[in-house]
């Protein structure tokens, strides 16, 4: 019998609404190797439902393509998909996507010896079912308090995307410029034509990133 199987016999399973310490959350999560995603937000466990194609999988893939193209051409910058992030003793989210500056290059997060992100990545992206999601409420407060510099929430039901920038301790929504591009304040050249992304026009999104990355700022 495997170590995980032995643990699973001795530990309760993670359930939505459980109130746990971070250490206990990790022990139970490790004992459930078939569980793909669970989060601890303000000491409360969230285990999401299975994910749908148009309501999560496809938009998530488009975000990863955007961040991946930028990361591939930007030394000292890494991106990740669904990596667990240890933010503080009550919060261990597993964001849909993140973009981080490597610690050696002045980034605020690091990779622990057991291969988790510790500290606040510079950019986090969440794909939310709607504006009622905890991504825009409890999670937003947690990311702000822990110093995540930029936070993107794509609300699928409303076909809306908010890009927040941490300024003066508060999240301020970034606004598109005269070219209808929303531009990162942390990552030069990480520009987004939000209308194209919402329309599923990934080719335009990626073409814009390529164009922005040949500028002097990048």
PDB file of C-alpha atoms in Angstrom:
ATOM      1  CA  UNK A   1       0.000   0.000   0.000  1.00  0.00           C
ATOM      2  CA  UNK A   2       1.346   3.439  -0.930  1.00  0.00           C
ATOM      3  CA  UNK A   3       2.125   6.190   1.557  1.00  0.00           C
ATOM      4  CA  UNK A   4      -0.736   8.244   0.097  1.00  0.00           C
ATOM      5  CA  UNK A   5      -3.146   5.328   0.525  1.00  0.00           C
ATOM      6  CA  UNK A   6      -2.104   4.878   4.137  1.00  0.00           C
ATOM      7  CA  UNK A   7      -2.584   8.587   4.784  1.00  0.00           C
ATOM      8  CA  UNK A   8      -5.985   8.554   3.101  1.00  0.00           C
ATOM      9  CA  UNK A   9      -7.149   5.818   5.488  1.00  0.00           C
ATOM     10  CA  UNK A  10      -6.090   7.827   8.530  1.00  0.00           C
ATOM     11  CA  UNK A  11      -7.107  11.369   7.472  1.00  0.00           C
ATOM     12  CA  UNK A  12     -10.538  12.833   6.678  1.00  0.00           C
ATOM     13  CA  UNK A  13     -11.036  13.930   3.076  1.00  0.00           C
ATOM     14  CA  UNK A  14     -10.998  17.573   2.037  1.00  0.00           C
ATOM     15  CA  UNK A  15     -14.545  18.895   1.817  1.00  0.00           C
ATOM     16  CA  UNK A  16     -15.934  22.255   0.744  1.00  0.00           C
ATOM     17  CA  UNK A  17     -16.328  24.493   3.753  1.00  0.00           C
ATOM     18  CA  UNK A  18     -13.814  22.720   5.994  1.00  0.00           C
ATOM     19  CA  UNK A  19     -11.956  25.143   8.263  1.00  0.00           C
ATOM     20  CA  UNK A  20      -8.343  24.017   8.527  1.00  0.00           C
ATOM     21  CA  UNK A  21      -4.864  25.219   9.264  1.00  0.00           C
ATOM     22  CA  UNK A  22      -2.543  25.346   6.287  1.00  0.00           C
ATOM     23  CA  UNK A  23      -0.535  22.384   7.577  1.00  0.00           C
ATOM     24  CA  UNK A  24      -3.663  20.254   7.989  1.00  0.00           C
ATOM     25  CA  UNK A  25      -4.929  21.335   4.552  1.00  0.00           C
ATOM     26  CA  UNK A  26      -1.659  20.196   2.966  1.00  0.00           C
ATOM     27  CA  UNK A  27      -1.689  16.856   4.820  1.00  0.00           C
ATOM     28  CA  UNK A  28      -5.176  16.045   3.570  1.00  0.00           C
ATOM     29  CA  UNK A  29      -4.437  17.281   0.040  1.00  0.00           C
ATOM     30  CA  UNK A  30      -1.320  15.080  -0.180  1.00  0.00           C
ATOM     31  CA  UNK A  31      -3.422  12.116   0.897  1.00  0.00           C
ATOM     32  CA  UNK A  32      -5.790  12.622  -2.072  1.00  0.00           C
ATOM     33  CA  UNK A  33      -3.572  12.159  -5.167  1.00  0.00           C
ATOM     34  CA  UNK A  34      -6.578  11.947  -7.495  1.00  0.00           C
ATOM     35  CA  UNK A  35      -7.789  15.415  -6.468  1.00  0.00           C
ATOM     36  CA  UNK A  36      -6.616  17.931  -9.062  1.00  0.00           C
ATOM     37  CA  UNK A  37      -7.483  21.198  -7.336  1.00  0.00           C
ATOM     38  CA  UNK A  38      -8.254  22.438  -3.843  1.00  0.00           C
ATOM     39  CA  UNK A  39      -7.675  25.807  -2.232  1.00  0.00           C
ATOM     40  CA  UNK A  40      -7.474  27.250   1.256  1.00  0.00           C
ATOM     41  CA  UNK A  41      -8.864  30.788   1.360  1.00  0.00           C
ATOM     42  CA  UNK A  42      -9.050  32.584   4.703  1.00  0.00           C
ATOM     43  CA  UNK A  43      -8.843  29.210   6.430  1.00  0.00           C
ATOM     44  CA  UNK A  44     -11.779  27.731   4.442  1.00  0.00           C
ATOM     45  CA  UNK A  45     -11.412  24.837   1.973  1.00  0.00           C
ATOM     46  CA  UNK A  46     -12.747  25.183  -1.573  1.00  0.00           C
ATOM     47  CA  UNK A  47     -12.904  22.141  -3.864  1.00  0.00           C
ATOM     48  CA  UNK A  48     -14.168  23.199  -7.310  1.00  0.00           C
ATOM     49  CA  UNK A  49     -16.526  21.212  -9.504  1.00  0.00           C
ATOM     50  CA  UNK A  50     -15.305  19.490 -12.701  1.00  0.00           C
ATOM     51  CA  UNK A  51     -14.411  22.067 -15.346  1.00  0.00           C
ATOM     52  CA  UNK A  52     -16.234  22.569 -18.644  1.00  0.00           C
ATOM     53  CA  UNK A  53     -14.744  23.251 -22.046  1.00  0.00           C
ATOM     54  CA  UNK A  54     -16.201  26.642 -23.017  1.00  0.00           C
ATOM     55  CA  UNK A  55     -16.812  27.769 -19.433  1.00  0.00           C
ATOM     56  CA  UNK A  56     -13.226  27.212 -18.363  1.00  0.00           C
ATOM     57  CA  UNK A  57     -10.900  25.001 -20.397  1.00  0.00           C
ATOM     58  CA  UNK A  58     -10.760  27.026 -23.626  1.00  0.00           C
ATOM     59  CA  UNK A  59     -10.460  30.500 -22.063  1.00  0.00           C
ATOM     60  CA  UNK A  60      -7.867  29.133 -19.644  1.00  0.00           C
ATOM     61  CA  UNK A  61      -5.845  27.812 -22.582  1.00  0.00           C
ATOM     62  CA  UNK A  62      -5.977  31.233 -24.269  1.00  0.00           C
ATOM     63  CA  UNK A  63      -4.646  32.923 -21.124  1.00  0.00           C
ATOM     64  CA  UNK A  64      -1.836  30.379 -20.903  1.00  0.00           C
ATOM     65  CA  UNK A  65      -0.905  30.948 -24.551  1.00  0.00           C
ATOM     66  CA  UNK A  66      -0.741  34.718 -23.942  1.00  0.00           C
ATOM     67  CA  UNK A  67       1.394  34.405 -20.823  1.00  0.00           C
ATOM     68  CA  UNK A  68       3.529  31.651 -22.326  1.00  0.00           C
ATOM     69  CA  UNK A  69       4.445  33.702 -25.373  1.00  0.00           C
ATOM     70  CA  UNK A  70       5.419  36.631 -23.182  1.00  0.00           C
ATOM     71  CA  UNK A  71       7.431  34.491 -20.766  1.00  0.00           C
ATOM     72  CA  UNK A  72       9.283  32.724 -23.571  1.00  0.00           C
ATOM     73  CA  UNK A  73      10.678  36.037 -24.808  1.00  0.00           C
ATOM     74  CA  UNK A  74      11.317  37.667 -21.424  1.00  0.00           C
ATOM     75  CA  UNK A  75      14.384  36.480 -19.458  1.00  0.00           C
ATOM     76  CA  UNK A  76      13.870  36.273 -15.716  1.00  0.00           C
ATOM     77  CA  UNK A  77      10.100  35.764 -16.036  1.00  0.00           C
ATOM     78  CA  UNK A  78       8.286  32.455 -15.509  1.00  0.00           C
ATOM     79  CA  UNK A  79       4.646  31.414 -15.896  1.00  0.00           C
ATOM     80  CA  UNK A  80       2.740  28.505 -14.383  1.00  0.00           C
ATOM     81  CA  UNK A  81      -0.608  26.750 -14.652  1.00  0.00           C
ATOM     82  CA  UNK A  82      -2.523  25.764 -11.496  1.00  0.00           C
ATOM     83  CA  UNK A  83       0.485  25.881  -9.179  1.00  0.00           C
ATOM     84  CA  UNK A  84      -0.229  25.957  -5.454  1.00  0.00           C
ATOM     85  CA  UNK A  85       0.889  29.213  -3.830  1.00  0.00           C
ATOM     86  CA  UNK A  86       1.662  29.499  -0.121  1.00  0.00           C
ATOM     87  CA  UNK A  87       0.678  33.065   0.661  1.00  0.00           C
ATOM     88  CA  UNK A  88       0.209  33.031   4.427  1.00  0.00           C
ATOM     89  CA  UNK A  89      -0.901  30.683   7.216  1.00  0.00           C
ATOM     90  CA  UNK A  90      -4.586  30.888   6.216  1.00  0.00           C
ATOM     91  CA  UNK A  91      -4.291  31.073   2.435  1.00  0.00           C
ATOM     92  CA  UNK A  92      -2.991  28.555  -0.065  1.00  0.00           C
ATOM     93  CA  UNK A  93      -4.705  29.226  -3.405  1.00  0.00           C
ATOM     94  CA  UNK A  94      -4.138  27.364  -6.652  1.00  0.00           C
ATOM     95  CA  UNK A  95      -4.626  30.115  -9.247  1.00  0.00           C
ATOM     96  CA  UNK A  96      -5.497  29.288 -12.825  1.00  0.00           C
ATOM     97  CA  UNK A  97      -2.358  31.075 -14.045  1.00  0.00           C
ATOM     98  CA  UNK A  98       0.482  33.135 -12.683  1.00  0.00           C
ATOM     99  CA  UNK A  99       3.402  35.139 -14.005  1.00  0.00           C
ATOM    100  CA  UNK A 100       6.349  35.727 -11.714  1.00  0.00           C
ATOM    101  CA  UNK A 101       9.721  37.418 -11.747  1.00  0.00           C
ATOM    102  CA  UNK A 102      12.429  35.004 -10.673  1.00  0.00           C
ATOM    103  CA  UNK A 103      13.780  35.614  -7.180  1.00  0.00           C
ATOM    104  CA  UNK A 104      17.305  36.150  -8.535  1.00  0.00           C
ATOM    105  CA  UNK A 105      15.942  38.972 -10.691  1.00  0.00           C
ATOM    106  CA  UNK A 106      14.195  40.748  -7.832  1.00  0.00           C
ATOM    107  CA  UNK A 107      10.911  38.831  -7.744  1.00  0.00           C
ATOM    108  CA  UNK A 108       8.788  38.653  -4.612  1.00  0.00           C
ATOM    109  CA  UNK A 109       8.118  34.906  -4.695  1.00  0.00           C
ATOM    110  CA  UNK A 110      10.382  31.869  -4.525  1.00  0.00           C
ATOM    111  CA  UNK A 111      10.170  28.128  -5.153  1.00  0.00           C
ATOM    112  CA  UNK A 112      10.376  26.100  -1.938  1.00  0.00           C
ATOM    113  CA  UNK A 113      12.474  22.985  -1.431  1.00  0.00           C
ATOM    114  CA  UNK A 114       9.304  20.891  -1.805  1.00  0.00           C
ATOM    115  CA  UNK A 115       8.479  22.665  -5.095  1.00  0.00           C
ATOM    116  CA  UNK A 116       5.709  25.082  -4.124  1.00  0.00           C
ATOM    117  CA  UNK A 117       5.468  28.802  -4.838  1.00  0.00           C
ATOM    118  CA  UNK A 118       5.975  30.763  -1.627  1.00  0.00           C
ATOM    119  CA  UNK A 119       5.144  34.451  -1.475  1.00  0.00           C
ATOM    120  CA  UNK A 120       3.191  36.620  -3.881  1.00  0.00           C
ATOM    121  CA  UNK A 121       3.716  36.208  -7.646  1.00  0.00           C
ATOM    122  CA  UNK A 122       3.626  39.536  -9.477  1.00  0.00           C
ATOM    123  CA  UNK A 123       0.569  38.578 -11.609  1.00  0.00           C
ATOM    124  CA  UNK A 124      -2.271  36.134 -10.978  1.00  0.00           C
ATOM    125  CA  UNK A 125      -5.127  35.235 -13.345  1.00  0.00           C
ATOM    126  CA  UNK A 126      -8.381  33.534 -12.369  1.00  0.00           C
ATOM    127  CA  UNK A 127     -11.156  32.288 -14.672  1.00  0.00           C
ATOM    128  CA  UNK A 128     -14.433  32.915 -12.810  1.00  0.00           C
ATOM    129  CA  UNK A 129     -17.887  31.613 -13.640  1.00  0.00           C
ATOM    130  CA  UNK A 130     -19.429  34.990 -12.817  1.00  0.00           C
ATOM    131  CA  UNK A 131     -18.993  38.154 -10.782  1.00  0.00           C
ATOM    132  CA  UNK A 132     -20.495  36.282  -7.815  1.00  0.00           C
ATOM    133  CA  UNK A 133     -17.457  34.003  -7.657  1.00  0.00           C
ATOM    134  CA  UNK A 134     -15.167  34.098  -4.639  1.00  0.00           C
ATOM    135  CA  UNK A 135     -12.418  35.090  -7.090  1.00  0.00           C
ATOM    136  CA  UNK A 136     -13.831  38.645  -6.982  1.00  0.00           C
ATOM    137  CA  UNK A 137     -14.498  38.722  -3.263  1.00  0.00           C
ATOM    138  CA  UNK A 138     -12.539  36.735  -0.653  1.00  0.00           C
ATOM    139  CA  UNK A 139      -9.704  35.838  -3.027  1.00  0.00           C
ATOM    140  CA  UNK A 140      -9.328  39.403  -4.262  1.00  0.00           C
ATOM    141  CA  UNK A 141      -8.909  40.601  -0.672  1.00  0.00           C
ATOM    142  CA  UNK A 142      -6.331  37.889   0.025  1.00  0.00           C
ATOM    143  CA  UNK A 143      -4.273  38.700  -3.067  1.00  0.00           C
ATOM    144  CA  UNK A 144      -4.389  42.421  -2.276  1.00  0.00           C
ATOM    145  CA  UNK A 145      -3.361  41.926   1.336  1.00  0.00           C
ATOM    146  CA  UNK A 146      -0.461  39.664   0.339  1.00  0.00           C
ATOM    147  CA  UNK A 147       0.891  42.080  -2.250  1.00  0.00           C
ATOM    148  CA  UNK A 148       0.016  40.442  -5.584  1.00  0.00           C
ATOM    149  CA  UNK A 149       0.848  43.396  -7.825  1.00  0.00           C
ATOM    150  CA  UNK A 150      -1.629  42.635 -10.615  1.00  0.00           C
ATOM    151  CA  UNK A 151      -4.744  40.482 -10.603  1.00  0.00           C
ATOM    152  CA  UNK A 152      -6.835  39.543 -13.630  1.00  0.00           C
ATOM    153  CA  UNK A 153     -10.333  38.055 -13.287  1.00  0.00           C
ATOM    154  CA  UNK A 154     -12.154  36.861 -16.407  1.00  0.00           C
ATOM    155  CA  UNK A 155     -15.881  36.589 -15.629  1.00  0.00           C
ATOM    156  CA  UNK A 156     -17.310  34.231 -18.220  1.00  0.00           C
ATOM    157  CA  UNK A 157     -21.032  34.681 -17.605  1.00  0.00           C
ATOM    158  CA  UNK A 158     -20.761  38.446 -18.038  1.00  0.00           C
ATOM    159  CA  UNK A 159     -18.048  38.180 -20.747  1.00  0.00           C
ATOM    160  CA  UNK A 160     -16.021  40.726 -18.829  1.00  0.00           C
ATOM    161  CA  UNK A 161     -12.383  40.930 -17.797  1.00  0.00           C
ATOM    162  CA  UNK A 162     -11.056  43.067 -14.953  1.00  0.00           C
ATOM    163  CA  UNK A 163      -7.337  43.773 -14.612  1.00  0.00           C
ATOM    164  CA  UNK A 164      -6.472  45.194 -11.196  1.00  0.00           C
ATOM    165  CA  UNK A 165      -3.239  46.977 -10.291  1.00  0.00           C
ATOM    166  CA  UNK A 166      -2.089  47.286  -6.675  1.00  0.00           C
ATOM    167  CA  UNK A 167      -1.548  50.992  -6.038  1.00  0.00           C
ATOM    168  CA  UNK A 168      -1.347  52.547  -2.599  1.00  0.00           C
ATOM    169  CA  UNK A 169      -2.502  49.306  -0.986  1.00  0.00           C
ATOM    170  CA  UNK A 170      -5.701  49.132  -3.077  1.00  0.00           C
ATOM    171  CA  UNK A 171      -6.640  47.378  -6.315  1.00  0.00           C
ATOM    172  CA  UNK A 172      -7.278  49.929  -9.063  1.00  0.00           C
ATOM    173  CA  UNK A 173      -8.811  48.686 -12.349  1.00  0.00           C
ATOM    174  CA  UNK A 174      -6.493  49.297 -15.304  1.00  0.00           C
ATOM    175  CA  UNK A 175      -8.162  51.062 -18.217  1.00  0.00           C
ATOM    176  CA  UNK A 176      -7.470  50.551 -21.927  1.00  0.00           C
ATOM    177  CA  UNK A 177      -5.488  53.281 -23.671  1.00  0.00           C
ATOM    178  CA  UNK A 178      -6.299  55.065 -26.925  1.00  0.00           C
ATOM    179  CA  UNK A 179      -5.294  51.903 -28.825  1.00  0.00           C
ATOM    180  CA  UNK A 180      -7.807  49.851 -26.818  1.00  0.00           C
ATOM    181  CA  UNK A 181      -4.942  47.980 -25.165  1.00  0.00           C
ATOM    182  CA  UNK A 182      -4.705  47.287 -21.467  1.00  0.00           C
ATOM    183  CA  UNK A 183      -1.050  47.329 -20.459  1.00  0.00           C
ATOM    184  CA  UNK A 184       0.678  45.785 -17.456  1.00  0.00           C
ATOM    185  CA  UNK A 185       2.400  48.208 -15.101  1.00  0.00           C
ATOM    186  CA  UNK A 186       4.795  45.464 -13.936  1.00  0.00           C
ATOM    187  CA  UNK A 187       5.660  43.576 -17.136  1.00  0.00           C
ATOM    188  CA  UNK A 188       6.630  45.893 -20.029  1.00  0.00           C
ATOM    189  CA  UNK A 189       5.163  44.642 -23.284  1.00  0.00           C
ATOM    190  CA  UNK A 190       2.477  42.483 -21.674  1.00  0.00           C
ATOM    191  CA  UNK A 191      -0.389  44.176 -23.473  1.00  0.00           C
ATOM    192  CA  UNK A 192      -3.879  42.773 -23.927  1.00  0.00           C
ATOM    193  CA  UNK A 193      -6.606  43.630 -26.451  1.00  0.00           C
ATOM    194  CA  UNK A 194      -9.396  42.573 -24.121  1.00  0.00           C
ATOM    195  CA  UNK A 195     -12.130  42.712 -26.769  1.00  0.00           C
ATOM    196  CA  UNK A 196     -10.204  40.260 -28.959  1.00  0.00           C
ATOM    197  CA  UNK A 197      -9.659  37.888 -26.029  1.00  0.00           C
ATOM    198  CA  UNK A 198     -13.345  37.951 -25.093  1.00  0.00           C
ATOM    199  CA  UNK A 199     -14.245  37.266 -28.729  1.00  0.00           C
ATOM    200  CA  UNK A 200     -11.995  34.197 -28.802  1.00  0.00           C
ATOM    201  CA  UNK A 201      -9.597  35.835 -31.279  1.00  0.00           C
ATOM    202  CA  UNK A 202      -6.382  34.327 -29.947  1.00  0.00           C
ATOM    203  CA  UNK A 203      -4.440  35.163 -33.125  1.00  0.00           C
ATOM    204  CA  UNK A 204      -4.949  38.895 -32.541  1.00  0.00           C
ATOM    205  CA  UNK A 205      -4.027  38.576 -28.851  1.00  0.00           C
ATOM    206  CA  UNK A 206      -0.757  36.808 -29.645  1.00  0.00           C
ATOM    207  CA  UNK A 207       0.079  39.111 -32.552  1.00  0.00           C
ATOM    208  CA  UNK A 208      -0.264  42.088 -30.230  1.00  0.00           C
ATOM    209  CA  UNK A 209       2.089  40.570 -27.661  1.00  0.00           C
ATOM    210  CA  UNK A 210       4.667  39.908 -30.351  1.00  0.00           C
ATOM    211  CA  UNK A 211       4.355  43.508 -31.533  1.00  0.00           C
ATOM    212  CA  UNK A 212       4.608  44.909 -28.000  1.00  0.00           C
ATOM    213  CA  UNK A 213       7.688  42.861 -27.214  1.00  0.00           C
ATOM    214  CA  UNK A 214       9.775  44.528 -29.908  1.00  0.00           C
ATOM    215  CA  UNK A 215       9.374  47.924 -28.271  1.00  0.00           C
ATOM    216  CA  UNK A 216      12.116  49.667 -26.330  1.00  0.00           C
ATOM    217  CA  UNK A 217      10.137  49.314 -23.088  1.00  0.00           C
ATOM    218  CA  UNK A 218      10.278  45.514 -23.280  1.00  0.00           C
TER     219      UNK A 218
END
